[in-house]
Amino acid sequence: MKRKFIIALTLAVMMTTTTMAKAEILKDETVYGSLNSDGTVGSIKVVNHLYGESSEPYYIDYGSYKNIKNLSNNVNPEVNGSEVKWPTSVFKDSGLYYEGNVEKQLPVTIGIKYFLDDKELKGEELAGKSGKLRLELKVTFNNEGNTSSNLMAQIQVVADQEVFTNIKTEGSKVVVGKKANISFVALPSKEQSFVLEMDGKDMELEPINITLIPATISVPQDIKSDMDKLTEGLGELEKGSTSLVTGMDKLSLGMGTLRYGMDGLHVGLNKIYGATNEIKSQSGQLMEGINDFHKGLSTLQSESKAMVGAVGALQGGLQEVAKGSNGFNEGIKGISSGITGVNGALSEVAGGMNNLTKSHESLAALAKELQGSSDPKVQALANGVLQEAAALQGLNNGVTQSSYGLGEIDKNTKTLKEGYNEFNKGVASIAENTKQMGEQMEKLPDGIGTMKDSFGAIKYGTSRIFGGYDDINKGLETMTKETKTIPTAIDKLKEGQSGVKNAISKLGNEGIHTMRTTLESSLQDSILGDKADSVKGSFVHEKNSNTTVQFLLRTPAIEKVEEKKQAAEVKEEKKGFIKRLLDLFK
């Protein structure tokens, strides 16, 4: 029973072939790795199966082998360095099997640690012991070679349930009879670890088998089509997340502008609130003034009727004054004309007096000479003549002065006449204008009444406005208080938007992008594909074409010393081909 899995797998490898192409040599490599109990490589043997037909007499296989052995017949190859040359005639029927040892790094590195009651031991030290066993298995995929990315590792641990109980495992467990088959699967290409815990008594453990198989699953075309749509959708979703990040940047910029605007709004509302406070405080005085003005209009309306009567009386008086002024104006004109005539007559008198004075001058000169006469009568006559001359001279001077004065009076009277004439015209104009004003004044009381009614409506509207200002003032006060905290709230919102943007960016770059690329590269290329069941490409040498490869790795069994001795005493029987294959793991 211990070797059933290996026998079945070996037979499957040998019996599985790919349909041959005409005139073509194909090759299957089966790599047997004998591992130490800790998973390190002890030795590697490769069994090659060459089959097919070729028109060429020889086929060259490539590989740096040691101990090449033909497993099918007695034909030996020609070996030249890494070239192994076989005659194609030996490939007829079932083909040629040959083996050889190689020294190469496997596509995976296996690490196995054993802990008994939390104390690490070597695998071979566990034989016959009892306690709580913990196996830690680690699989690391190597990136070198052309087969590593196409493989997954299947690990199988067989536990005899008469030896082990309380089995705890992360892998799958299948019980066949008394044996529990625990399997772990490591998918490429990350390092993966597995843990198996169980209680053991007088322990021994069968070999741990690791099979490297193609990491491919052939899926139906409709599912593949849906997978393609999924990856395309993830690509669109990734683009959408990028656009969303760009939109979030614009939104953040807009929020910055909004925050700046809200600061300005708060300042503006604060100013308006202050202004409405001032209006509210001044509205009382303004309403008092409006009320007084309205009362004044009522008083003016009542008094305007008396003003109309007064204007009418003034109009009558002015008309009488205008009539009197016309007569006075005519009198001034007569006085001016009389003074002009008197002034002309006086000028003639003055001229005559001047001539008389000049005519009397000779008589006065004679009288001066006669003043010295001894005759008293003559002296008296002479003195009388001189006195007369003096009187004439004084009269002449007086007439001259009177003529001059009357000339000034005449000139001034003319000025008075002209001025009063203009005054008289003004009086007449005032009288006429007063008449027109009186006619218009008759309409004044009705006009003031209309004005009073209109202003009453203004007064009512202003009262309503100031009443509304109180509500406006309260509303502005609330708005001012509320807008004060909005910029801070916007800052917090921007921080939140930044977090959302970073999350979206991370979702797009690390989440959706990683999901898409992983799905495309890892799953689509490695797990989901149309590849054959065997891995294409040679493990032994990169020049080998038309080659598939399988890997079978195995650790030694952990056995008690007595059983080893008994096994050594068993007589060696003649080995067939199957036995020789099984011996590859020894």
PDB file of N, CA and C in Angstrom, residues 321-322 325-326 328-330 332-333 413-431 433:
ATOM      1  N   VAL A 321     -51.369 149.283  -6.166  1.00  0.00           N
ATOM      2  CA  VAL A 321     -50.042 149.917  -6.163  1.00  0.00           C
ATOM      3  C   VAL A 321     -49.606 150.184  -7.587  1.00  0.00           C
ATOM      4  N   ALA A 322     -49.896 149.237  -8.466  1.00  0.00           N
ATOM      5  CA  ALA A 322     -49.492 149.417  -9.860  1.00  0.00           C
ATOM      6  C   ALA A 322     -50.197 150.627 -10.474  1.00  0.00           C
ATOM      7  N   SER A 325     -48.753 153.692  -8.897  1.00  0.00           N
ATOM      8  CA  SER A 325     -47.394 153.835  -9.400  1.00  0.00           C
ATOM      9  C   SER A 325     -47.406 154.424 -10.789  1.00  0.00           C
ATOM     10  N   ASN A 326     -48.412 154.107 -11.585  1.00  0.00           N
ATOM     11  CA  ASN A 326     -48.506 154.696 -12.919  1.00  0.00           C
ATOM     12  C   ASN A 326     -48.709 156.202 -12.824  1.00  0.00           C
ATOM     13  N   PHE A 328     -47.966 158.168 -10.239  1.00  0.00           N
ATOM     14  CA  PHE A 328     -46.729 158.736  -9.698  1.00  0.00           C
ATOM     15  C   PHE A 328     -45.680 158.825 -10.775  1.00  0.00           C
ATOM     16  N   ASN A 329     -45.633 157.847 -11.613  1.00  0.00           N
ATOM     17  CA  ASN A 329     -44.654 157.839 -12.701  1.00  0.00           C
ATOM     18  C   ASN A 329     -44.935 158.992 -13.659  1.00  0.00           C
ATOM     19  N   GLU A 330     -46.227 159.262 -13.917  1.00  0.00           N
ATOM     20  CA  GLU A 330     -46.576 160.375 -14.805  1.00  0.00           C
ATOM     21  C   GLU A 330     -46.230 161.704 -14.157  1.00  0.00           C
ATOM     22  N   ILE A 332     -43.813 162.254 -11.993  1.00  0.00           N
ATOM     23  CA  ILE A 332     -42.349 162.413 -12.084  1.00  0.00           C
ATOM     24  C   ILE A 332     -41.970 162.871 -13.472  1.00  0.00           C
ATOM     25  N   LYS A 333     -42.643 162.301 -14.449  1.00  0.00           N
ATOM     26  CA  LYS A 333     -42.339 162.757 -15.810  1.00  0.00           C
ATOM     27  C   LYS A 333     -42.660 164.244 -15.969  1.00  0.00           C
ATOM     28  N   THR A 413     -33.521 164.298 -11.795  1.00  0.00           N
ATOM     29  CA  THR A 413     -34.947 164.027 -12.007  1.00  0.00           C
ATOM     30  C   THR A 413     -35.121 163.085 -13.184  1.00  0.00           C
ATOM     31  N   LYS A 414     -34.329 163.289 -14.236  1.00  0.00           N
ATOM     32  CA  LYS A 414     -34.393 162.375 -15.381  1.00  0.00           C
ATOM     33  C   LYS A 414     -34.016 160.950 -14.970  1.00  0.00           C
ATOM     34  N   THR A 415     -32.942 160.842 -14.108  1.00  0.00           N
ATOM     35  CA  THR A 415     -32.533 159.509 -13.617  1.00  0.00           C
ATOM     36  C   THR A 415     -33.649 158.885 -12.806  1.00  0.00           C
ATOM     37  N   LEU A 416     -34.271 159.761 -11.938  1.00  0.00           N
ATOM     38  CA  LEU A 416     -35.389 159.269 -11.123  1.00  0.00           C
ATOM     39  C   LEU A 416     -36.525 158.829 -12.024  1.00  0.00           C
ATOM     40  N   LYS A 417     -36.785 159.590 -13.049  1.00  0.00           N
ATOM     41  CA  LYS A 417     -37.868 159.252 -13.956  1.00  0.00           C
ATOM     42  C   LYS A 417     -37.605 157.906 -14.630  1.00  0.00           C
ATOM     43  N   GLU A 418     -36.352 157.738 -15.096  1.00  0.00           N
ATOM     44  CA  GLU A 418     -36.016 156.477 -15.768  1.00  0.00           C
ATOM     45  C   GLU A 418     -36.096 155.299 -14.791  1.00  0.00           C
ATOM     46  N   GLY A 419     -35.555 155.503 -13.581  1.00  0.00           N
ATOM     47  CA  GLY A 419     -35.565 154.407 -12.584  1.00  0.00           C
ATOM     48  C   GLY A 419     -36.969 154.067 -12.165  1.00  0.00           C
ATOM     49  N   TYR A 420     -37.757 155.111 -11.935  1.00  0.00           N
ATOM     50  CA  TYR A 420     -39.112 154.833 -11.468  1.00  0.00           C
ATOM     51  C   TYR A 420     -39.926 154.199 -12.587  1.00  0.00           C
ATOM     52  N   ASN A 421     -39.559 154.559 -13.800  1.00  0.00           N
ATOM     53  CA  ASN A 421     -40.246 153.940 -14.929  1.00  0.00           C
ATOM     54  C   ASN A 421     -40.029 152.421 -14.916  1.00  0.00           C
ATOM     55  N   GLU A 422     -38.750 152.037 -14.645  1.00  0.00           N
ATOM     56  CA  GLU A 422     -38.450 150.605 -14.550  1.00  0.00           C
ATOM     57  C   GLU A 422     -39.156 150.001 -13.336  1.00  0.00           C
ATOM     58  N   PHE A 423     -39.140 150.756 -12.221  1.00  0.00           N
ATOM     59  CA  PHE A 423     -39.826 150.286 -11.015  1.00  0.00           C
ATOM     60  C   PHE A 423     -41.294 150.064 -11.300  1.00  0.00           C
ATOM     61  N   ASN A 424     -41.859 151.022 -12.041  1.00  0.00           N
ATOM     62  CA  ASN A 424     -43.274 150.929 -12.357  1.00  0.00           C
ATOM     63  C   ASN A 424     -43.557 149.678 -13.197  1.00  0.00           C
ATOM     64  N   LYS A 425     -42.633 149.397 -14.134  1.00  0.00           N
ATOM     65  CA  LYS A 425     -42.784 148.178 -14.921  1.00  0.00           C
ATOM     66  C   LYS A 425     -42.698 146.945 -14.033  1.00  0.00           C
ATOM     67  N   GLY A 426     -41.748 146.973 -13.063  1.00  0.00           N
ATOM     68  CA  GLY A 426     -41.580 145.837 -12.142  1.00  0.00           C
ATOM     69  C   GLY A 426     -42.824 145.633 -11.307  1.00  0.00           C
ATOM     70  N   VAL A 427     -43.382 146.760 -10.835  1.00  0.00           N
ATOM     71  CA  VAL A 427     -44.607 146.648 -10.029  1.00  0.00           C
ATOM     72  C   VAL A 427     -45.710 146.018 -10.860  1.00  0.00           C
ATOM     73  N   ALA A 428     -45.797 146.443 -12.117  1.00  0.00           N
ATOM     74  CA  ALA A 428     -46.819 145.895 -12.993  1.00  0.00           C
ATOM     75  C   ALA A 428     -46.582 144.412 -13.223  1.00  0.00           C
ATOM     76  N   SER A 429     -45.265 144.038 -13.417  1.00  0.00           N
ATOM     77  CA  SER A 429     -44.939 142.622 -13.639  1.00  0.00           C
ATOM     78  C   SER A 429     -45.249 141.800 -12.400  1.00  0.00           C
ATOM     79  N   ILE A 430     -44.891 142.362 -11.211  1.00  0.00           N
ATOM     80  CA  ILE A 430     -45.177 141.649  -9.963  1.00  0.00           C
ATOM     81  C   ILE A 430     -46.672 141.448  -9.805  1.00  0.00           C
ATOM     82  N   ALA A 431     -47.422 142.496 -10.132  1.00  0.00           N
ATOM     83  CA  ALA A 431     -48.870 142.388 -10.008  1.00  0.00           C
ATOM     84  C   ALA A 431     -49.398 141.283 -10.917  1.00  0.00           C
ATOM     85  N   ASN A 433     -47.610 138.702 -12.168  1.00  0.00           N
ATOM     86  CA  ASN A 433     -47.126 137.398 -11.682  1.00  0.00           C
ATOM     87  C   ASN A 433     -47.897 136.955 -10.453  1.00  0.00           C
TER      88      ASN A 433
END
